[in-house]
């Protein structure tokens, strides 16, 4: 907190210094083609030589249209070119309504070097000669052939414009189109050779037989949602851990009841015409983060395994395998927890969670990688941690549904090597 306060104070002081310095800077540049915001070059050079203070006293009300013309045509230009100038109104309460009794209303008085002159003009044709007379400066003569606004109107040289519009611009459009059509390149590290040998199919393919996401999402971009294991509830993204891409659930930023971004599109990809039913249930019962494996639409018998590492979480560090996920949002999950050293088979049905089987003394220390596996055979369920059988249970009916990963609360957990192996 002390460091934050000091840094904030430094930023505040620096901002104040910049603002004060900005009020003292009198610099401008006219970027218009016809220099309509400036005098001609010859007049600017002559007026810049006036070293004494020029005082302009305006006998006009600010809301008077004549003052607006005077401000645009003369005063604003004088402020940008004369080093020392003061512009003020005559009388604090002057207004258009009260001008009838003021004989000097409409006059503009210019004072320079102890001399003064009065004019009612709002144009440069009368005001500039008046100023030159007060300063005893001869009228400037424009450069021969240059004119007041050299280069106006601005015309591009044809030897530059034609090659650009006929060659450069079409080429740029073609390159942009070509890059948009090209498939993104996928780079593999030495630890990902198994993927290049064919164990990892495209995200749209359904797995027949053993399906392994080896080096979980190794070919996906860090910081993005996984295409093969999209998050449905909570915050799931690809992260880097020891030169290897892993899928992470980050409950530190998650709020209970918060579904993942783009949920409607994900639900449509998972359940097609039944996506609306699934979407309604998820949004109504979004209490526990989970992600769904797209490539296994209907897992029944076999094994599901994953490696996990608990990173942080004061309430929970839940790492679970989700299975039997139905279009109505019901599912089963078997989960380990480094904070509790237990293995639990949970049932999530009609928006309510309840434990099916609870096994204690299953050590899974934080910041260490562990293996979690569930084996399904008909109605029988077996749960393994680090290769050891801990949990056994018999379900009321066989398993049939999608699979994925599961977590809870503020858990920050890494997942890797997710494998689905159907029986036979």
Coordinates of C-alpha atoms in Angstrom, one line a residue:
X1 CA 0.0 0.0 0.0
X2 CA 2.9 2.4 0.8
X3 CA 4.5 1.7 -2.6
X4 CA 1.1 2.3 -4.4
X5 CA 0.6 5.6 -2.5
X6 CA 4.1 6.8 -3.4
X7 CA 3.7 5.9 -7.0
X8 CA 0.3 7.6 -7.2
X9 CA 1.7 10.7 -5.6
X10 CA 4.6 10.8 -8.1
X11 CA 2.0 10.4 -11.0
X12 CA -0.1 13.2 -9.5
X13 CA 2.8 15.6 -9.1
X14 CA 4.1 14.8 -12.6
X15 CA 0.6 15.4 -14.1
X16 CA 0.3 18.8 -12.3
X17 CA 3.8 19.9 -13.6
X18 CA 2.8 18.9 -17.1
X19 CA -0.5 20.9 -16.9
X20 CA 1.3 24.0 -15.5
X21 CA 3.9 23.8 -18.2
X22 CA 1.2 23.4 -20.9
X23 CA -0.4 26.7 -19.8
X24 CA 2.9 28.5 -20.4
X25 CA 3.5 27.2 -23.9
X26 CA 2.4 29.4 -26.7
X27 CA 2.9 27.4 -29.9
X28 CA 0.7 26.6 -32.7
X29 CA 0.8 25.2 -36.3
X30 CA -1.7 25.9 -39.0
X31 CA -2.4 22.6 -40.8
X32 CA -5.1 23.9 -43.2
X33 CA -4.3 24.0 -46.9
X34 CA -5.2 27.6 -47.4
X35 CA -3.8 28.9 -44.1
X36 CA -7.2 30.3 -43.2
X37 CA -6.3 30.3 -39.5
X38 CA -3.2 32.6 -40.1
X39 CA -2.1 35.8 -41.7
X40 CA -0.1 35.6 -44.9
X41 CA 3.6 34.7 -44.5
X42 CA 4.7 38.3 -45.1
X43 CA 2.3 39.7 -42.5
X44 CA 3.4 37.0 -40.0
X45 CA 7.0 37.9 -40.3
X46 CA 6.4 41.6 -39.9
X47 CA 4.1 41.2 -36.9
X48 CA 6.5 38.8 -35.1
X49 CA 9.0 41.7 -34.9
X50 CA 6.7 43.7 -32.6
X51 CA 8.5 43.5 -29.3
X52 CA 6.4 45.9 -27.2
X53 CA 3.1 44.9 -25.7
X54 CA 0.0 45.3 -27.9
X55 CA -3.2 46.0 -25.9
X56 CA -6.5 45.5 -27.6
X57 CA -9.6 46.9 -25.9
X58 CA -12.9 45.6 -27.3
X59 CA -16.1 47.6 -26.9
X60 CA -18.3 44.7 -27.8
X61 CA -20.4 42.2 -25.9
X62 CA -19.1 38.6 -26.1
X63 CA -22.4 37.4 -27.5
X64 CA -22.3 40.0 -30.3
X65 CA -21.8 38.4 -33.8
X66 CA -19.3 41.2 -34.7
X67 CA -17.1 40.0 -31.8
X68 CA -17.2 36.4 -33.2
X69 CA -16.0 37.7 -36.6
X70 CA -13.3 39.9 -35.0
X71 CA -12.1 36.9 -32.9
X72 CA -11.9 34.6 -35.9
X73 CA -10.5 37.0 -38.4
X74 CA -8.1 39.1 -36.3
X75 CA -7.7 38.4 -32.6
X76 CA -7.0 34.7 -32.6
X77 CA -4.4 35.2 -35.4
X78 CA -2.7 38.0 -33.5
X79 CA -2.4 35.9 -30.3
X80 CA -0.5 33.2 -32.2
X81 CA 2.0 35.6 -33.9
X82 CA 2.6 38.6 -31.6
X83 CA 4.9 37.8 -28.7
X84 CA 3.2 40.1 -26.2
X85 CA -0.5 40.8 -26.5
X86 CA -3.3 41.6 -24.1
X87 CA -7.0 41.4 -25.1
X88 CA -9.7 42.8 -22.8
X89 CA -13.3 43.9 -22.8
X90 CA -14.3 47.5 -21.9
X91 CA -16.7 47.3 -19.0
X92 CA -17.6 44.3 -16.9
X93 CA -21.4 44.4 -17.5
X94 CA -21.4 45.3 -21.2
X95 CA -24.1 43.6 -23.3
X96 CA -25.8 44.0 -26.6
X97 CA -29.0 45.2 -24.8
X98 CA -27.1 47.9 -22.9
X99 CA -25.1 49.2 -25.9
X100 CA -27.6 51.8 -26.9
X101 CA -26.3 54.4 -24.4
X102 CA -22.6 53.7 -25.1
X103 CA -21.4 55.8 -28.0
X104 CA -18.2 53.8 -28.2
X105 CA -19.9 50.5 -28.5
X106 CA -18.6 48.6 -31.5
X107 CA -15.1 50.2 -31.4
X108 CA -11.9 48.3 -30.9
X109 CA -8.9 50.3 -29.5
X110 CA -5.4 49.2 -30.3
X111 CA -2.5 50.5 -28.1
X112 CA 1.2 50.0 -28.9
X113 CA 4.3 51.9 -27.9
X114 CA 2.4 54.7 -26.2
X115 CA 0.2 55.3 -29.3
X116 CA -3.4 54.2 -29.9
X117 CA -5.9 54.0 -32.6
X118 CA -9.6 53.1 -32.9
X119 CA -11.3 51.0 -35.6
X120 CA -14.8 49.4 -36.0
X121 CA -13.6 47.0 -38.6
X122 CA -13.5 43.2 -38.0
X123 CA -11.4 42.4 -41.0
X124 CA -7.6 42.3 -41.6
X125 CA -7.7 44.8 -44.5
X126 CA -8.1 47.8 -42.1
X127 CA -6.7 46.4 -38.9
X128 CA -3.2 45.3 -40.1
X129 CA -2.3 48.7 -41.7
X130 CA -3.5 50.4 -38.5
X131 CA -1.1 48.2 -36.5
X132 CA 1.8 48.8 -38.9
X133 CA 1.2 52.5 -38.5
X134 CA 1.3 52.4 -34.7
X135 CA 4.5 50.5 -34.8
X136 CA 6.1 52.6 -37.6
X137 CA 6.6 49.5 -39.6
X138 CA 6.3 49.6 -43.4
X139 CA 3.6 47.5 -45.1
X140 CA 5.2 44.1 -45.9
X141 CA 5.5 43.1 -49.5
X142 CA 4.7 39.5 -50.4
X143 CA 7.4 37.5 -52.1
X144 CA 7.3 37.7 -55.9
X145 CA 5.2 34.9 -57.4
X146 CA 4.7 33.2 -54.0
X147 CA 1.3 34.6 -53.2
X148 CA -0.3 34.6 -49.8
X149 CA -0.9 30.8 -49.7
X150 CA 1.9 29.0 -51.6
X151 CA 0.9 25.5 -52.6
X152 CA -2.8 26.1 -52.4
X153 CA -4.8 24.3 -53.7
X154 CA -2.8 21.3 -52.8
X155 CA -2.3 19.0 -55.8
X156 CA -0.5 15.6 -55.5
X157 CA 2.2 15.0 -58.0
X158 CA 0.9 12.5 -60.6
X159 CA 4.2 10.5 -60.5
X160 CA 3.4 9.6 -56.9
X161 CA -0.4 9.3 -57.0
X162 CA -0.8 7.1 -60.1
X163 CA 1.6 4.3 -59.0
X164 CA -0.1 4.3 -55.5
X165 CA -3.7 4.1 -56.8
X166 CA -3.0 1.7 -59.7
X167 CA -0.3 -0.5 -58.1
X168 CA 0.4 0.0 -54.4
X169 CA -3.2 0.1 -53.1
X170 CA -4.5 -2.9 -55.0
X171 CA -1.4 -4.9 -53.9
X172 CA -2.0 -4.0 -50.3
X173 CA -5.7 -5.1 -50.6
X174 CA -4.6 -8.4 -52.2
X175 CA -2.0 -9.1 -49.4
X176 CA -4.6 -8.4 -46.7
X177 CA -7.0 -10.8 -48.4
X178 CA -4.3 -13.5 -48.8
X179 CA -3.3 -13.3 -45.2
X180 CA -6.9 -13.6 -44.0
X181 CA -7.4 -16.7 -46.1
X182 CA -4.2 -18.4 -45.0
X183 CA -4.5 -21.0 -42.2
X184 CA -2.5 -20.1 -39.1
X185 CA 0.8 -21.9 -38.7
X186 CA 1.2 -24.4 -35.8
X187 CA 4.6 -24.8 -34.2
X188 CA 5.5 -27.9 -32.2
X189 CA 8.2 -28.2 -29.6
X190 CA 10.2 -31.4 -29.0
X191 CA 7.8 -32.4 -26.2
X192 CA 4.9 -32.3 -28.6
X193 CA 6.1 -34.9 -31.2
X194 CA 3.2 -37.2 -30.3
X195 CA 0.8 -34.6 -31.5
X196 CA 2.5 -34.4 -35.0
X197 CA 2.3 -38.1 -35.3
X198 CA -1.5 -37.9 -35.3
X199 CA -2.8 -38.3 -31.8
X200 CA -4.3 -34.8 -31.8
X201 CA -7.1 -34.3 -34.3
X202 CA -8.6 -31.0 -35.3
X203 CA -11.1 -29.4 -32.8
X204 CA -14.0 -30.2 -35.1
X205 CA -13.3 -34.0 -35.3
X206 CA -15.0 -36.4 -33.0
X207 CA -12.8 -39.1 -31.6
X208 CA -13.3 -42.7 -32.5
X209 CA -11.4 -45.0 -30.2
X210 CA -8.7 -43.5 -27.9
X211 CA -8.7 -39.7 -27.9
X212 CA -5.9 -37.8 -26.3
X213 CA -5.2 -34.1 -26.0
X214 CA -1.5 -34.7 -25.5
X215 CA 0.4 -31.8 -24.0
X216 CA -3.1 -30.3 -23.4
X217 CA -3.7 -27.6 -26.0
X218 CA 0.1 -27.5 -26.8
X219 CA -0.6 -26.1 -30.3
X220 CA -3.0 -23.4 -29.1
X221 CA -2.2 -19.7 -28.4
X222 CA -1.3 -18.7 -24.8
X223 CA -3.8 -16.4 -23.2
X224 CA -6.8 -17.6 -25.3
X225 CA -9.8 -19.9 -24.6
X226 CA -9.1 -23.5 -25.6
X227 CA -10.7 -24.6 -28.9
X228 CA -10.6 -28.3 -28.0
X229 CA -11.7 -27.7 -24.3
X230 CA -13.8 -24.5 -24.3
X231 CA -14.8 -23.2 -20.9
X232 CA -18.6 -23.2 -20.2
X233 CA -18.6 -21.8 -16.6
X234 CA -15.8 -19.7 -15.1
X235 CA -12.5 -18.5 -16.5
X236 CA -10.5 -21.0 -18.5
X237 CA -7.5 -20.1 -20.7
X238 CA -4.2 -21.5 -22.1
X239 CA -1.2 -20.6 -20.0
X240 CA 2.5 -21.4 -20.2
X241 CA 4.1 -23.6 -17.5
X242 CA 7.8 -24.7 -17.8
X243 CA 7.9 -24.2 -21.6
X244 CA 4.7 -26.2 -22.0
X245 CA 1.2 -25.0 -22.7
X246 CA -1.4 -26.0 -20.2
X247 CA -5.1 -25.4 -19.6
X248 CA -5.7 -23.3 -16.5
X249 CA -8.8 -22.5 -14.5
X250 CA -8.5 -19.2 -12.7
X251 CA -11.0 -18.8 -10.0
X252 CA -9.2 -15.8 -8.5
X253 CA -11.1 -13.5 -11.0
X254 CA -14.3 -15.6 -11.2
X255 CA -17.6 -14.6 -9.6
X256 CA -20.1 -17.3 -8.7
X257 CA -22.8 -17.6 -11.4
X258 CA -20.5 -16.2 -14.1
X259 CA -20.6 -18.2 -17.3
X260 CA -17.7 -18.1 -19.9
X261 CA -17.5 -15.6 -22.7
X262 CA -19.3 -16.7 -25.9
X263 CA -21.3 -19.3 -24.1
X264 CA -24.1 -19.3 -26.8
X265 CA -21.7 -20.2 -29.6
X266 CA -20.1 -22.9 -27.5
X267 CA -23.4 -24.4 -26.5
X268 CA -24.5 -24.5 -30.2
X269 CA -21.3 -26.3 -31.1
X270 CA -21.7 -28.9 -28.3
X271 CA -25.4 -29.7 -28.6
X272 CA -26.6 -28.3 -32.0
X273 CA -30.4 -28.1 -32.0
X274 CA -30.6 -28.8 -28.3
X275 CA -28.2 -26.0 -27.4
X276 CA -31.0 -23.8 -26.0
X277 CA -32.0 -26.3 -23.4
X278 CA -28.3 -26.7 -22.3
X279 CA -27.8 -22.9 -22.3
X280 CA -30.8 -22.3 -20.1
X281 CA -29.6 -24.8 -17.5
X282 CA -26.0 -23.6 -17.5
X283 CA -27.0 -20.0 -17.0
X284 CA -29.4 -20.9 -14.2
X285 CA -27.0 -23.2 -12.3
X286 CA -23.5 -21.7 -13.0
X287 CA -22.0 -22.4 -9.6
X288 CA -18.9 -24.4 -10.4
X289 CA -16.4 -23.7 -13.2
X290 CA -16.1 -26.4 -15.9
X291 CA -14.9 -26.9 -19.5
X292 CA -16.2 -29.5 -22.0
X293 CA -14.1 -31.6 -24.3
X294 CA -15.5 -31.1 -27.8
X295 CA -14.2 -34.3 -29.4
X296 CA -16.1 -36.8 -27.3
X297 CA -19.8 -36.3 -27.8
X298 CA -21.0 -39.4 -26.0
X299 CA -18.6 -41.2 -23.5
X300 CA -20.0 -44.4 -21.9
X301 CA -17.4 -47.0 -20.9
X302 CA -13.7 -46.6 -20.6
X303 CA -11.2 -44.3 -18.9
X304 CA -10.7 -40.6 -18.6
X305 CA -7.4 -39.3 -17.2
X306 CA -5.7 -36.0 -16.7
X307 CA -2.6 -34.5 -14.9
X308 CA -3.1 -31.5 -12.7
X309 CA -1.2 -29.1 -10.5
X310 CA -2.8 -27.0 -7.8
X311 CA -1.3 -23.4 -8.0
X312 CA -3.3 -21.4 -5.5
X313 CA -6.7 -21.0 -3.8
X314 CA -7.5 -20.3 -0.2
X315 CA -11.1 -21.7 -0.3
X316 CA -10.5 -24.5 -2.8
X317 CA -8.0 -26.0 -5.2
X318 CA -10.5 -28.3 -6.9
X319 CA -9.3 -30.4 -9.9
X320 CA -11.9 -32.7 -11.3
X321 CA -12.9 -34.8 -14.3
X322 CA -16.4 -34.1 -15.5
X323 CA -18.4 -36.8 -17.2
X324 CA -22.0 -37.9 -17.9
X325 CA -22.8 -34.3 -18.9
X326 CA -26.4 -34.1 -20.2
X327 CA -28.1 -31.5 -22.4
X328 CA -30.2 -30.5 -19.4
X329 CA -27.0 -29.5 -17.5
X330 CA -26.8 -32.5 -15.1
X331 CA -23.4 -34.2 -14.7
X332 CA -21.1 -36.3 -12.5
X333 CA -17.5 -35.3 -11.5
X334 CA -14.7 -36.9 -9.5
X335 CA -12.4 -34.4 -8.0
X336 CA -9.2 -34.2 -5.9
X337 CA -8.3 -31.2 -3.7
X338 CA -4.7 -30.4 -2.5
X339 CA -6.2 -28.4 0.4
X340 CA -8.3 -31.3 1.7
X341 CA -6.4 -34.4 0.6
X342 CA -9.6 -36.2 -0.3
X343 CA -11.3 -37.7 -3.4
X344 CA -15.0 -37.1 -3.9
X345 CA -17.5 -38.3 -6.5
X346 CA -20.1 -35.5 -6.9
X347 CA -23.5 -35.5 -8.5
X348 CA -24.9 -32.3 -10.0
X349 CA -28.6 -32.7 -10.7
X350 CA -31.3 -30.1 -11.3
X351 CA -29.0 -27.3 -10.1
X352 CA -28.1 -29.0 -6.8
X353 CA -24.8 -30.7 -5.9
X354 CA -24.5 -33.7 -3.6
X355 CA -21.7 -36.1 -2.8
X356 CA -22.0 -39.7 -3.9
X357 CA -18.8 -41.1 -2.4
X358 CA -16.2 -39.5 -0.2
X359 CA -12.7 -40.9 0.4
X360 CA -10.1 -39.3 2.8
X361 CA -6.3 -39.5 2.9
X362 CA -5.6 -39.0 -0.8
X363 CA -2.6 -36.7 -0.7
X364 CA -2.1 -34.3 -3.6
X365 CA 0.3 -31.5 -2.4
X366 CA 0.1 -28.1 -4.0
X367 CA 2.7 -27.1 -6.6
X368 CA 3.2 -30.8 -7.6
X369 CA 1.8 -32.6 -10.6
X370 CA -0.6 -35.5 -9.9
X371 CA -2.5 -38.0 -12.0
X372 CA -6.3 -38.3 -11.7
X373 CA -8.2 -41.0 -13.5
X374 CA -11.8 -42.3 -13.6
X375 CA -12.7 -45.7 -15.0
X376 CA -16.3 -46.5 -16.0
X377 CA -17.6 -50.0 -16.7
X378 CA -21.4 -50.0 -17.0
X379 CA -22.6 -48.6 -13.7
X380 CA -19.3 -49.2 -11.8
X381 CA -17.0 -46.2 -11.2
X382 CA -13.4 -46.3 -10.0
X383 CA -11.3 -43.3 -9.0
X384 CA -7.5 -43.3 -9.1
X385 CA -4.9 -40.7 -7.8
X386 CA -1.3 -41.1 -8.9
X387 CA -2.0 -44.6 -10.1
X388 CA -3.6 -45.9 -6.9
X389 CA -7.2 -47.0 -6.7
X390 CA -9.0 -45.0 -3.9
X391 CA -12.7 -44.7 -4.8
X392 CA -15.3 -47.3 -6.0
X393 CA -19.0 -46.8 -6.4
X394 CA -22.0 -48.2 -8.3
X395 CA -24.3 -45.7 -10.1
X396 CA -28.1 -46.2 -10.5
X397 CA -27.8 -46.2 -14.3
X398 CA -25.0 -46.4 -17.0
X399 CA -23.0 -43.3 -18.0
X400 CA -23.7 -41.6 -21.3
X401 CA -22.8 -38.0 -22.1
X402 CA -20.0 -35.5 -22.7
X403 CA -16.8 -35.2 -20.6
X404 CA -14.5 -32.4 -19.5
X405 CA -12.8 -30.7 -16.6
X406 CA -14.3 -29.3 -13.4
X407 CA -13.2 -27.0 -10.6
X408 CA -14.6 -24.9 -7.7
X409 CA -14.5 -21.4 -6.1
X410 CA -11.2 -19.6 -6.2
X411 CA -9.1 -22.5 -7.5
X412 CA -6.2 -21.8 -9.7
X413 CA -5.2 -25.1 -11.2
X414 CA -3.2 -26.3 -14.2
X415 CA -4.4 -29.3 -16.3
X416 CA -2.4 -31.3 -18.9
X417 CA -2.5 -34.6 -20.8
X418 CA -6.2 -35.1 -20.9
X419 CA -7.0 -38.5 -22.3
X420 CA -10.2 -40.3 -23.1
X421 CA -10.0 -44.0 -23.8
X422 CA -13.3 -45.8 -24.6
X423 CA -13.6 -49.5 -23.6
X424 CA -12.4 -51.9 -26.3

